[in-house]
Structure formats: structure tokens, C-alpha cells
């Protein structure tokens, strides 16, 4: 039986990714008078603010100074945090509350392993802060996803070996990070996440008993 569950945030606990990309699109329109294509959202999903901005600027073939880069990242975050004002428990994705309840009933510790520096604020607005024993600080890890650092930090914060944990993700980079950490990867999404140990099309399908079996199989 696994002892820890390491959760991504955007697209797993709540669909806050829509706020992220909307903020990026508005920023790019304001400063560079151009539109970001929707397909770029997938490439920025699950990665840090700074890495997302790098991806966007590379796509636009735009170079900026370090000072401007920091200013753009800060401005985007201000817009994103402002958008989060509407967040409440109704934004929790289907099945997540009951899945967390199943984890708690089986004495599984829960940690947040998100690239979002706003994780604590979002969990509080969703009414889930008390359900998490730990929140890994993305500002204190050396490398972002697909590197395993954030999941290693989350497992360490729970005083657990990653092999005794599952990780839940909805992004390609995130699943790769879980696999690299040694935890068992549980994916939410399409066939692009086929490198996960167990995949569900949506959060509403999460099944505790199936995930226990997937974890056991991954130990063999």
C-alpha cells in the first residue's frame, strides 16, 4: 500500500490552467501586439512561470533583457492572481474531493507538487489547505518539470521514499517528472500521457482501489 500522494495542481485539482494562459495571451497582446495560438497552451502546461515565458518568447522569436523578462513574469503573475479572486470550492474538478477523502480514510499523506508559486493561495481558496500535509516550494528546487525535483521535494516533505508514493499529473512533462522521481505516475488526460503507469481520461474516473493495484504492479 502506498503511503503518499503527490498532486499537481493545474488541471488535476482545479482547472486553473485556463487562468494562466489567458494571462499570457493578454500580456503578449499588450506588449507585442500579437496573438498566441491555443496549441501553445499545452507546451506551457505544468511548467514554471519563467519556463513558460521562455517558451512563449522563443515561439515569438523575441529576445528581451533579463530586467524586462522579470518584469513580464511579474506582470503576468499579478494578472493571474487577480483572476484567482473568483476561485472557490466549486472550481474543484469532479471526483477530486472524494478521491482525497479515500486517501485520508486509508491514512495516505498528501502533498502538493506544483510548479505554481501560488499553490498555497489556490488551495486556501478551494478550501483544501487542511487536506495537505505538505506543499513543495517550486522556488527551492533546482530544476522544473520534466526534472523530478518537485516530486522528490514533495515526498521528502512527507518524510517518504518516492517509491512509496503516487503522483497525479495532467501534463506530459509532469508525468515524466513523476516517473523520474521513482513514484508511480497516475495521469489525467489523453493518449499523450501513455507513459504513465495508470491513465484516466478525467478526474471523475479516479479509482482508489485501481490505483492501489497499479502501484503494487509498479513495485514488481
mmCIF file of N, CA, C and O in Angstrom, residues 12-117:
data_model
loop_
_atom_site.group_PDB
_atom_site.id
_atom_site.type_symbol
_atom_site.label_atom_id
_atom_site.label_comp_id
_atom_site.label_asym_id
_atom_site.label_seq_id
_atom_site.Cartn_x
_atom_site.Cartn_y
_atom_site.Cartn_z
ATOM 1 N N UNK A 12 -5.525 19.192 -12.399
ATOM 2 C CA UNK A 12 -5.685 17.982 -11.589
ATOM 3 C C UNK A 12 -6.636 18.254 -10.423
ATOM 4 O O UNK A 12 -7.622 17.543 -10.226
ATOM 5 N N UNK A 13 -6.339 19.268 -9.648
ATOM 6 C CA UNK A 13 -7.200 19.634 -8.517
ATOM 7 C C UNK A 13 -8.251 20.648 -8.959
ATOM 8 O O UNK A 13 -9.424 20.540 -8.606
ATOM 9 N N UNK A 14 -7.826 21.617 -9.731
ATOM 10 C CA UNK A 14 -8.747 22.625 -10.284
ATOM 11 C C UNK A 14 -8.222 23.060 -11.643
ATOM 12 O O UNK A 14 -7.024 22.975 -11.913
ATOM 13 N N UNK A 15 -9.101 23.514 -12.506
ATOM 14 C CA UNK A 15 -8.687 23.907 -13.847
ATOM 15 C C UNK A 15 -8.231 25.358 -13.858
ATOM 16 O O UNK A 15 -8.836 26.220 -14.497
ATOM 17 N N UNK A 16 -7.139 25.613 -13.154
ATOM 18 C CA UNK A 16 -6.594 26.971 -13.107
ATOM 19 C C UNK A 16 -5.710 27.270 -14.305
ATOM 20 O O UNK A 16 -5.289 28.419 -14.491
ATOM 21 N N UNK A 17 -5.432 26.246 -15.141
ATOM 22 C CA UNK A 17 -4.608 26.460 -16.330
ATOM 23 C C UNK A 17 -5.248 27.487 -17.267
ATOM 24 O O UNK A 17 -4.549 28.231 -17.954
ATOM 25 N N UNK A 18 -6.586 27.540 -17.279
ATOM 26 C CA UNK A 18 -7.271 28.499 -18.144
ATOM 27 C C UNK A 18 -6.943 29.934 -17.743
ATOM 28 O O UNK A 18 -6.830 30.813 -18.599
ATOM 29 N N UNK A 19 -6.750 30.167 -16.453
ATOM 30 C CA UNK A 19 -6.379 31.498 -15.978
ATOM 31 C C UNK A 19 -4.947 31.835 -16.387
ATOM 32 O O UNK A 19 -4.645 32.972 -16.728
ATOM 33 N N UNK A 20 -4.074 30.816 -16.323
ATOM 34 C CA UNK A 20 -2.676 31.017 -16.712
ATOM 35 C C UNK A 20 -2.570 31.482 -18.156
ATOM 36 O O UNK A 20 -1.957 32.511 -18.450
ATOM 37 N N UNK A 21 -3.151 30.709 -19.067
ATOM 38 C CA UNK A 21 -2.952 31.007 -20.488
ATOM 39 C C UNK A 21 -3.658 32.295 -20.897
ATOM 40 O O UNK A 21 -3.169 33.028 -21.758
ATOM 41 N N UNK A 22 -4.790 32.576 -20.264
ATOM 42 C CA UNK A 22 -5.473 33.841 -20.541
ATOM 43 C C UNK A 22 -4.590 35.023 -20.158
ATOM 44 O O UNK A 22 -4.515 36.030 -20.888
ATOM 45 N N UNK A 23 -3.894 34.885 -19.042
ATOM 46 C CA UNK A 23 -2.986 35.949 -18.599
ATOM 47 C C UNK A 23 -1.815 36.107 -19.568
ATOM 48 O O UNK A 23 -1.393 37.223 -19.880
ATOM 49 N N UNK A 24 -1.289 34.977 -20.052
ATOM 50 C CA UNK A 24 -0.186 35.030 -21.027
ATOM 51 C C UNK A 24 -0.647 35.697 -22.320
ATOM 52 O O UNK A 24 0.054 36.532 -22.901
ATOM 53 N N UNK A 25 -1.840 35.318 -22.796
ATOM 54 C CA UNK A 25 -2.351 35.872 -24.053
ATOM 55 C C UNK A 25 -2.548 37.386 -23.941
ATOM 56 O O UNK A 25 -2.200 38.133 -24.870
ATOM 57 N N UNK A 26 -3.084 37.836 -22.821
ATOM 58 C CA UNK A 26 -3.293 39.270 -22.617
ATOM 59 C C UNK A 26 -1.972 40.023 -22.551
ATOM 60 O O UNK A 26 -1.837 41.125 -23.081
ATOM 61 N N UNK A 27 -0.983 39.402 -21.889
ATOM 62 C CA UNK A 27 0.339 40.023 -21.758
ATOM 63 C C UNK A 27 0.995 40.196 -23.128
ATOM 64 O O UNK A 27 1.527 41.268 -23.442
ATOM 65 N N UNK A 28 0.944 39.142 -23.931
ATOM 66 C CA UNK A 28 1.570 39.180 -25.257
ATOM 67 C C UNK A 28 0.862 40.182 -26.170
ATOM 68 O O UNK A 28 1.504 40.901 -26.942
ATOM 69 N N UNK A 29 -0.458 40.218 -26.073
ATOM 70 C CA UNK A 29 -1.217 41.179 -26.877
ATOM 71 C C UNK A 29 -0.856 42.612 -26.490
ATOM 72 O O UNK A 29 -0.663 43.482 -27.363
ATOM 73 N N UNK A 30 -0.723 42.848 -25.189
ATOM 74 C CA UNK A 30 -0.428 44.191 -24.691
ATOM 75 C C UNK A 30 0.967 44.663 -25.097
ATOM 76 O O UNK A 30 1.144 45.795 -25.557
ATOM 77 N N UNK A 31 1.978 43.788 -24.909
ATOM 78 C CA UNK A 31 3.371 44.212 -25.096
ATOM 79 C C UNK A 31 3.911 43.992 -26.506
ATOM 80 O O UNK A 31 4.802 44.721 -26.949
ATOM 81 N N UNK A 32 3.393 42.982 -27.206
ATOM 82 C CA UNK A 32 3.951 42.645 -28.515
ATOM 83 C C UNK A 32 2.913 42.688 -29.642
ATOM 84 O O UNK A 32 3.238 42.387 -30.791
ATOM 85 N N UNK A 33 1.671 43.052 -29.279
ATOM 86 C CA UNK A 33 0.588 43.199 -30.248
ATOM 87 C C UNK A 33 0.459 41.986 -31.178
ATOM 88 O O UNK A 33 0.362 42.120 -32.399
ATOM 89 N N UNK A 34 0.496 40.820 -30.582
ATOM 90 C CA UNK A 34 0.331 39.593 -31.359
ATOM 91 C C UNK A 34 -0.504 38.594 -30.557
ATOM 92 O O UNK A 34 -0.691 38.750 -29.351
ATOM 93 N N UNK A 35 -0.996 37.580 -31.254
ATOM 94 C CA UNK A 35 -1.859 36.579 -30.626
ATOM 95 C C UNK A 35 -1.086 35.289 -30.388
ATOM 96 O O UNK A 35 -0.273 34.880 -31.232
ATOM 97 N N UNK A 36 -1.353 34.636 -29.262
ATOM 98 C CA UNK A 36 -0.787 33.317 -29.001
ATOM 99 C C UNK A 36 -1.781 32.256 -29.460
ATOM 100 O O UNK A 36 -2.956 32.327 -29.107
ATOM 101 N N UNK A 37 -1.337 31.267 -30.218
ATOM 102 C CA UNK A 37 -2.248 30.192 -30.642
ATOM 103 C C UNK A 37 -2.596 29.284 -29.465
ATOM 104 O O UNK A 37 -1.773 29.073 -28.571
ATOM 105 N N UNK A 38 -3.805 28.758 -29.475
ATOM 106 C CA UNK A 38 -4.264 27.909 -28.371
ATOM 107 C C UNK A 38 -3.391 26.673 -28.179
ATOM 108 O O UNK A 38 -3.246 26.178 -27.062
ATOM 109 N N UNK A 39 -2.784 26.169 -29.270
ATOM 110 C CA UNK A 39 -1.974 24.943 -29.147
ATOM 111 C C UNK A 39 -0.710 25.152 -28.314
ATOM 112 O O UNK A 39 -0.095 24.199 -27.853
ATOM 113 N N UNK A 40 -0.354 26.423 -28.103
ATOM 114 C CA UNK A 40 0.823 26.701 -27.274
ATOM 115 C C UNK A 40 0.538 26.460 -25.796
ATOM 116 O O UNK A 40 1.454 26.285 -24.994
ATOM 117 N N UNK A 41 -0.750 26.420 -25.427
ATOM 118 C CA UNK A 41 -1.130 26.206 -24.031
ATOM 119 C C UNK A 41 -0.576 24.885 -23.508
ATOM 120 O O UNK A 41 -0.107 24.800 -22.364
ATOM 121 N N UNK A 42 -0.628 23.839 -24.333
ATOM 122 C CA UNK A 42 -0.151 22.515 -23.915
ATOM 123 C C UNK A 42 1.333 22.546 -23.563
ATOM 124 O O UNK A 42 1.779 21.887 -22.629
ATOM 125 N N UNK A 43 2.100 23.348 -24.296
ATOM 126 C CA UNK A 43 3.546 23.415 -24.067
ATOM 127 C C UNK A 43 3.899 24.182 -22.796
ATOM 128 O O UNK A 43 4.980 24.011 -22.240
ATOM 129 N N UNK A 44 2.979 25.036 -22.348
ATOM 130 C CA UNK A 44 3.237 25.807 -21.125
ATOM 131 C C UNK A 44 2.594 25.160 -19.900
ATOM 132 O O UNK A 44 2.770 25.631 -18.786
ATOM 133 N N UNK A 45 1.838 24.086 -20.126
ATOM 134 C CA UNK A 45 1.130 23.428 -19.037
ATOM 135 C C UNK A 45 2.103 22.674 -18.132
ATOM 136 O O UNK A 45 2.936 21.901 -18.605
ATOM 137 N N UNK A 46 2.003 22.905 -16.837
ATOM 138 C CA UNK A 46 2.788 22.134 -15.878
ATOM 139 C C UNK A 46 4.201 22.616 -15.647
ATOM 140 O O UNK A 46 4.923 22.040 -14.835
ATOM 141 N N UNK A 47 4.620 23.651 -16.365
ATOM 142 C CA UNK A 47 5.985 24.158 -16.180
ATOM 143 C C UNK A 47 5.940 25.501 -15.453
ATOM 144 O O UNK A 47 4.891 26.136 -15.333
ATOM 145 N N UNK A 48 7.087 25.953 -14.994
ATOM 146 C CA UNK A 48 7.149 27.161 -14.169
ATOM 147 C C UNK A 48 6.819 28.409 -14.979
ATOM 148 O O UNK A 48 6.821 28.411 -16.217
ATOM 149 N N UNK A 49 6.567 29.482 -14.254
ATOM 150 C CA UNK A 49 6.261 30.769 -14.882
ATOM 151 C C UNK A 49 7.397 31.213 -15.799
ATOM 152 O O UNK A 49 7.182 31.642 -16.934
ATOM 153 N N UNK A 50 8.622 31.095 -15.288
ATOM 154 C CA UNK A 50 9.785 31.522 -16.062
ATOM 155 C C UNK A 50 9.987 30.653 -17.302
ATOM 156 O O UNK A 50 10.288 31.157 -18.390
ATOM 157 N N UNK A 51 9.813 29.343 -17.142
ATOM 158 C CA UNK A 51 9.963 28.443 -18.287
ATOM 159 C C UNK A 51 8.857 28.680 -19.315
ATOM 160 O O UNK A 51 9.089 28.596 -20.524
ATOM 161 N N UNK A 52 7.645 28.977 -18.830
ATOM 162 C CA UNK A 52 6.532 29.280 -19.737
ATOM 163 C C UNK A 52 6.840 30.524 -20.560
ATOM 164 O O UNK A 52 6.602 30.557 -21.774
ATOM 165 N N UNK A 53 7.359 31.548 -19.907
ATOM 166 C CA UNK A 53 7.681 32.791 -20.610
ATOM 167 C C UNK A 53 8.782 32.552 -21.641
ATOM 168 O O UNK A 53 8.731 33.085 -22.755
ATOM 169 N N UNK A 54 9.749 31.720 -21.283
ATOM 170 C CA UNK A 54 10.829 31.390 -22.225
ATOM 171 C C UNK A 54 10.270 30.689 -23.455
ATOM 172 O O UNK A 54 10.638 31.005 -24.595
ATOM 173 N N UNK A 55 9.366 29.745 -23.240
ATOM 174 C CA UNK A 55 8.730 29.025 -24.346
ATOM 175 C C UNK A 55 7.977 29.988 -25.260
ATOM 176 O O UNK A 55 8.077 29.916 -26.490
ATOM 177 N N UNK A 56 7.239 30.913 -24.649
ATOM 178 C CA UNK A 56 6.443 31.876 -25.415
ATOM 179 C C UNK A 56 7.332 32.816 -26.215
ATOM 180 O O UNK A 56 7.100 33.060 -27.408
ATOM 181 N N UNK A 57 8.379 33.350 -25.581
ATOM 182 C CA UNK A 57 9.277 34.275 -26.276
ATOM 183 C C UNK A 57 10.025 33.571 -27.404
ATOM 184 O O UNK A 57 10.229 34.149 -28.479
ATOM 185 N N UNK A 58 10.413 32.331 -27.182
ATOM 186 C CA UNK A 58 11.083 31.557 -28.239
ATOM 187 C C UNK A 58 10.139 31.326 -29.410
ATOM 188 O O UNK A 58 10.545 31.406 -30.577
ATOM 189 N N UNK A 59 8.887 31.034 -29.085
ATOM 190 C CA UNK A 59 7.889 30.821 -30.139
ATOM 191 C C UNK A 59 7.714 32.093 -30.978
ATOM 192 O O UNK A 59 7.616 32.044 -32.210
ATOM 193 N N UNK A 60 7.694 33.235 -30.302
ATOM 194 C CA UNK A 60 7.512 34.515 -30.984
ATOM 195 C C UNK A 60 8.812 35.037 -31.601
ATOM 196 O O UNK A 60 8.800 36.048 -32.310
ATOM 197 N N UNK A 61 9.913 34.335 -31.318
ATOM 198 C CA UNK A 61 11.241 34.747 -31.787
ATOM 199 C C UNK A 61 11.576 36.160 -31.310
ATOM 200 O O UNK A 61 12.045 37.014 -32.071
ATOM 201 N N UNK A 62 11.301 36.384 -30.021
ATOM 202 C CA UNK A 62 11.548 37.691 -29.401
ATOM 203 C C UNK A 62 12.576 37.540 -28.286
ATOM 204 O O UNK A 62 12.504 36.616 -27.476
ATOM 205 N N UNK A 63 13.547 38.440 -28.270
ATOM 206 C CA UNK A 63 14.542 38.453 -27.201
ATOM 207 C C UNK A 63 14.347 39.704 -26.357
ATOM 208 O O UNK A 63 14.119 40.791 -26.883
ATOM 209 N N UNK A 64 14.435 39.515 -25.036
ATOM 210 C CA UNK A 64 14.308 40.654 -24.124
ATOM 211 C C UNK A 64 15.441 40.603 -23.107
ATOM 212 O O UNK A 64 16.052 39.552 -22.893
ATOM 213 N N UNK A 65 15.683 41.719 -22.458
ATOM 214 C CA UNK A 65 16.710 41.761 -21.419
ATOM 215 C C UNK A 65 16.223 41.005 -20.186
ATOM 216 O O UNK A 65 15.024 40.721 -20.039
ATOM 217 N N UNK A 66 17.144 40.690 -19.315
ATOM 218 C CA UNK A 66 16.787 39.991 -18.077
ATOM 219 C C UNK A 66 15.824 40.828 -17.244
ATOM 220 O O UNK A 66 14.884 40.295 -16.638
ATOM 221 N N UNK A 67 16.034 42.137 -17.250
ATOM 222 C CA UNK A 67 15.163 43.029 -16.490
ATOM 223 C C UNK A 67 13.739 43.009 -17.037
ATOM 224 O O UNK A 67 12.764 42.932 -16.274
ATOM 225 N N UNK A 68 13.602 43.070 -18.351
ATOM 226 C CA UNK A 68 12.273 43.033 -18.985
ATOM 227 C C UNK A 68 11.631 41.670 -18.759
ATOM 228 O O UNK A 68 10.423 41.583 -18.507
ATOM 229 N N UNK A 69 12.439 40.624 -18.835
ATOM 230 C CA UNK A 69 11.927 39.261 -18.609
ATOM 231 C C UNK A 69 11.284 39.156 -17.229
ATOM 232 O O UNK A 69 10.157 38.663 -17.084
ATOM 233 N N UNK A 70 11.998 39.636 -16.234
ATOM 234 C CA UNK A 70 11.481 39.584 -14.861
ATOM 235 C C UNK A 70 10.219 40.426 -14.720
ATOM 236 O O UNK A 70 9.279 40.050 -14.017
ATOM 237 N N UNK A 71 10.208 41.573 -15.385
ATOM 238 C CA UNK A 71 9.049 42.466 -15.322
ATOM 239 C C UNK A 71 7.823 41.814 -15.964
ATOM 240 O O UNK A 71 6.715 41.888 -15.426
ATOM 241 N N UNK A 72 8.017 41.149 -17.098
ATOM 242 C CA UNK A 72 6.915 40.467 -17.786
ATOM 243 C C UNK A 72 6.367 39.326 -16.929
ATOM 244 O O UNK A 72 5.150 39.151 -16.818
ATOM 245 N N UNK A 73 7.271 38.548 -16.330
ATOM 246 C CA UNK A 73 6.852 37.428 -15.481
ATOM 247 C C UNK A 73 6.052 37.930 -14.280
ATOM 248 O O UNK A 73 5.032 37.333 -13.906
ATOM 249 N N UNK A 74 6.515 39.027 -13.683
ATOM 250 C CA UNK A 74 5.829 39.589 -12.516
ATOM 251 C C UNK A 74 4.456 40.138 -12.906
ATOM 252 O O UNK A 74 3.470 39.951 -12.177
ATOM 253 N N UNK A 75 4.388 40.804 -14.057
ATOM 254 C CA UNK A 75 3.120 41.374 -14.515
ATOM 255 C C UNK A 75 2.100 40.267 -14.798
ATOM 256 O O UNK A 75 0.919 40.387 -14.453
ATOM 257 N N UNK A 76 2.569 39.187 -15.432
ATOM 258 C CA UNK A 76 1.671 38.055 -15.704
ATOM 259 C C UNK A 76 1.143 37.478 -14.407
ATOM 260 O O UNK A 76 -0.044 37.143 -14.282
ATOM 261 N N UNK A 77 2.008 37.339 -13.402
ATOM 262 C CA UNK A 77 1.578 36.750 -12.134
ATOM 263 C C UNK A 77 0.546 37.627 -11.430
ATOM 264 O O UNK A 77 -0.412 37.122 -10.851
ATOM 265 N N UNK A 78 0.726 38.931 -11.506
ATOM 266 C CA UNK A 78 -0.245 39.852 -10.900
ATOM 267 C C UNK A 78 -1.626 39.673 -11.541
ATOM 268 O O UNK A 78 -2.643 39.639 -10.847
ATOM 269 N N UNK A 79 -1.640 39.549 -12.866
ATOM 270 C CA UNK A 79 -2.905 39.371 -13.582
ATOM 271 C C UNK A 79 -3.538 38.021 -13.233
ATOM 272 O O UNK A 79 -4.757 37.920 -13.059
ATOM 273 N N UNK A 80 -2.687 37.005 -13.109
ATOM 274 C CA UNK A 80 -3.172 35.659 -12.776
ATOM 275 C C UNK A 80 -3.779 35.627 -11.378
ATOM 276 O O UNK A 80 -4.880 35.107 -11.171
ATOM 277 N N UNK A 81 -3.063 36.189 -10.413
ATOM 278 C CA UNK A 81 -3.542 36.209 -9.021
ATOM 279 C C UNK A 81 -4.853 36.985 -8.923
ATOM 280 O O UNK A 81 -5.772 36.592 -8.197
ATOM 281 N N UNK A 82 -4.955 38.077 -9.677
ATOM 282 C CA UNK A 82 -6.190 38.868 -9.682
ATOM 283 C C UNK A 82 -7.356 38.025 -10.219
ATOM 284 O O UNK A 82 -8.471 38.074 -9.694
ATOM 285 N N UNK A 83 -7.073 37.226 -11.252
ATOM 286 C CA UNK A 83 -8.107 36.368 -11.840
ATOM 287 C C UNK A 83 -8.568 35.296 -10.852
ATOM 288 O O UNK A 83 -9.709 34.830 -10.907
ATOM 289 N N UNK A 84 -7.662 34.908 -9.943
ATOM 290 C CA UNK A 84 -7.978 33.856 -8.971
ATOM 291 C C UNK A 84 -9.003 34.286 -7.927
ATOM 292 O O UNK A 84 -9.473 33.458 -7.148
ATOM 293 N N UNK A 85 -9.353 35.566 -7.909
ATOM 294 C CA UNK A 85 -10.334 36.056 -6.941
ATOM 295 C C UNK A 85 -11.649 35.289 -7.018
ATOM 296 O O UNK A 85 -12.364 35.162 -6.020
ATOM 297 N N UNK A 86 -11.969 34.782 -8.199
ATOM 298 C CA UNK A 86 -13.252 34.088 -8.378
ATOM 299 C C UNK A 86 -13.212 32.648 -7.855
ATOM 300 O O UNK A 86 -14.255 32.001 -7.736
ATOM 301 N N UNK A 87 -12.016 32.142 -7.557
ATOM 302 C CA UNK A 87 -11.884 30.741 -7.144
ATOM 303 C C UNK A 87 -12.635 30.454 -5.856
ATOM 304 O O UNK A 87 -12.586 31.224 -4.904
ATOM 305 N N UNK A 88 -13.312 29.302 -5.828
ATOM 306 C CA UNK A 88 -13.978 28.807 -4.626
ATOM 307 C C UNK A 88 -14.086 27.295 -4.757
ATOM 308 O O UNK A 88 -13.676 26.733 -5.783
ATOM 309 N N UNK A 89 -14.589 26.600 -3.752
ATOM 310 C CA UNK A 89 -14.650 25.126 -3.824
ATOM 311 C C UNK A 89 -15.399 24.570 -5.034
ATOM 312 O O UNK A 89 -15.175 23.408 -5.411
ATOM 313 N N UNK A 90 -16.239 25.373 -5.666
ATOM 314 C CA UNK A 90 -16.960 24.903 -6.856
ATOM 315 C C UNK A 90 -16.033 24.661 -8.042
ATOM 316 O O UNK A 90 -16.426 24.003 -9.014
ATOM 317 N N UNK A 91 -14.805 25.201 -7.956
ATOM 318 C CA UNK A 91 -13.840 25.020 -9.040
ATOM 319 C C UNK A 91 -13.041 23.724 -8.907
ATOM 320 O O UNK A 91 -12.257 23.394 -9.791
ATOM 321 N N UNK A 92 -13.210 22.997 -7.810
ATOM 322 C CA UNK A 92 -12.520 21.711 -7.658
ATOM 323 C C UNK A 92 -13.039 20.757 -8.732
ATOM 324 O O UNK A 92 -14.248 20.648 -8.949
ATOM 325 N N UNK A 93 -12.137 20.079 -9.410
ATOM 326 C CA UNK A 93 -12.535 19.208 -10.507
ATOM 327 C C UNK A 93 -13.307 17.987 -10.001
ATOM 328 O O UNK A 93 -13.104 17.536 -8.867
ATOM 329 N N UNK A 94 -14.201 17.440 -10.829
ATOM 330 C CA UNK A 94 -15.041 16.301 -10.421
ATOM 331 C C UNK A 94 -14.219 15.115 -9.914
ATOM 332 O O UNK A 94 -13.205 14.758 -10.522
ATOM 333 N N UNK A 95 -14.646 14.529 -8.810
ATOM 334 C CA UNK A 95 -14.001 13.333 -8.284
ATOM 335 C C UNK A 95 -12.837 13.575 -7.352
ATOM 336 O O UNK A 95 -12.422 12.675 -6.620
ATOM 337 N N UNK A 96 -12.291 14.790 -7.353
ATOM 338 C CA UNK A 96 -11.098 15.070 -6.541
ATOM 339 C C UNK A 96 -11.418 15.052 -5.045
ATOM 340 O O UNK A 96 -10.672 14.487 -4.237
ATOM 341 N N UNK A 97 -12.529 15.654 -4.648
ATOM 342 C CA UNK A 97 -12.886 15.689 -3.226
ATOM 343 C C UNK A 97 -13.073 14.282 -2.678
ATOM 344 O O UNK A 97 -12.568 13.959 -1.585
ATOM 345 N N UNK A 98 -13.758 13.428 -3.415
ATOM 346 C CA UNK A 98 -13.989 12.055 -2.943
ATOM 347 C C UNK A 98 -12.697 11.246 -2.969
ATOM 348 O O UNK A 98 -12.466 10.403 -2.087
ATOM 349 N N UNK A 99 -11.828 11.497 -3.955
ATOM 350 C CA UNK A 99 -10.545 10.785 -4.019
ATOM 351 C C UNK A 99 -9.664 11.171 -2.833
ATOM 352 O O UNK A 99 -9.033 10.310 -2.204
ATOM 353 N N UNK A 100 -9.624 12.456 -2.504
ATOM 354 C CA UNK A 100 -8.869 12.911 -1.335
ATOM 355 C C UNK A 100 -9.433 12.276 -0.068
ATOM 356 O O UNK A 100 -8.689 11.859 0.822
ATOM 357 N N UNK A 101 -10.739 12.164 0.004
ATOM 358 C CA UNK A 101 -11.390 11.514 1.148
ATOM 359 C C UNK A 101 -10.963 10.052 1.271
ATOM 360 O O UNK A 101 -10.681 9.566 2.373
ATOM 361 N N UNK A 102 -10.884 9.351 0.136
ATOM 362 C CA UNK A 102 -10.426 7.957 0.126
ATOM 363 C C UNK A 102 -8.982 7.856 0.613
ATOM 364 O O UNK A 102 -8.634 6.941 1.372
ATOM 365 N N UNK A 103 -8.148 8.791 0.162
ATOM 366 C CA UNK A 103 -6.747 8.805 0.596
ATOM 367 C C UNK A 103 -6.661 8.997 2.108
ATOM 368 O O UNK A 103 -5.913 8.281 2.798
ATOM 369 N N UNK A 104 -7.418 9.959 2.618
ATOM 370 C CA UNK A 104 -7.410 10.250 4.052
ATOM 371 C C UNK A 104 -7.908 9.045 4.860
ATOM 372 O O UNK A 104 -7.346 8.709 5.916
ATOM 373 N N UNK A 105 -8.952 8.393 4.372
ATOM 374 C CA UNK A 105 -9.522 7.231 5.070
ATOM 375 C C UNK A 105 -8.525 6.080 5.165
ATOM 376 O O UNK A 105 -8.605 5.254 6.081
ATOM 377 N N UNK A 106 -7.592 6.050 4.217
ATOM 378 C CA UNK A 106 -6.584 4.995 4.198
ATOM 379 C C UNK A 106 -5.219 5.481 4.687
ATOM 380 O O UNK A 106 -4.196 4.857 4.431
ATOM 381 N N UNK A 107 -5.236 6.601 5.403
ATOM 382 C CA UNK A 107 -4.040 7.142 6.076
ATOM 383 C C UNK A 107 -2.902 7.459 5.106
ATOM 384 O O UNK A 107 -1.718 7.294 5.442
ATOM 385 N N UNK A 108 -3.271 7.899 3.911
ATOM 386 C CA UNK A 108 -2.274 8.321 2.930
ATOM 387 C C UNK A 108 -2.006 9.816 3.117
ATOM 388 O O UNK A 108 -2.934 10.619 3.163
ATOM 389 N N UNK A 109 -0.733 10.172 3.254
ATOM 390 C CA UNK A 109 -0.366 11.582 3.382
ATOM 391 C C UNK A 109 -0.405 12.252 2.008
ATOM 392 O O UNK A 109 -0.102 11.625 1.004
ATOM 393 N N UNK A 110 -0.743 13.531 2.001
ATOM 394 C CA UNK A 110 -0.922 14.246 0.736
ATOM 395 C C UNK A 110 -0.022 15.478 0.691
ATOM 396 O O UNK A 110 0.056 16.243 1.652
ATOM 397 N N UNK A 111 0.652 15.657 -0.462
ATOM 398 C CA UNK A 111 1.496 16.838 -0.661
ATOM 399 C C UNK A 111 1.222 17.442 -2.036
ATOM 400 O O UNK A 111 0.810 16.752 -2.967
ATOM 401 N N UNK A 112 1.460 18.738 -2.148
ATOM 402 C CA UNK A 112 1.324 19.424 -3.429
ATOM 403 C C UNK A 112 2.692 19.485 -4.098
ATOM 404 O O UNK A 112 3.679 19.868 -3.475
ATOM 405 N N UNK A 113 2.730 19.090 -5.377
ATOM 406 C CA UNK A 113 3.975 19.125 -6.149
ATOM 407 C C UNK A 113 3.709 19.905 -7.434
ATOM 408 O O UNK A 113 3.691 19.353 -8.532
ATOM 409 N N UNK A 114 3.493 21.190 -7.283
ATOM 410 C CA UNK A 114 3.100 22.035 -8.408
ATOM 411 C C UNK A 114 4.174 23.062 -8.727
ATOM 412 O O UNK A 114 4.880 23.540 -7.844
ATOM 413 N N UNK A 115 4.277 23.390 -10.018
ATOM 414 C CA UNK A 115 5.205 24.441 -10.436
ATOM 415 C C UNK A 115 4.681 25.820 -10.055
ATOM 416 O O UNK A 115 5.414 26.804 -10.111
ATOM 417 N N UNK A 116 3.419 25.889 -9.654
ATOM 418 C CA UNK A 116 2.797 27.174 -9.315
ATOM 419 C C UNK A 116 3.253 27.683 -7.956
ATOM 420 O O UNK A 116 3.111 27.000 -6.946
ATOM 421 N N UNK A 117 3.781 28.886 -7.950
ATOM 422 C CA UNK A 117 4.179 29.515 -6.690
ATOM 423 C C UNK A 117 2.955 29.990 -5.901
ATOM 424 O O UNK A 117 3.060 30.393 -4.751
#
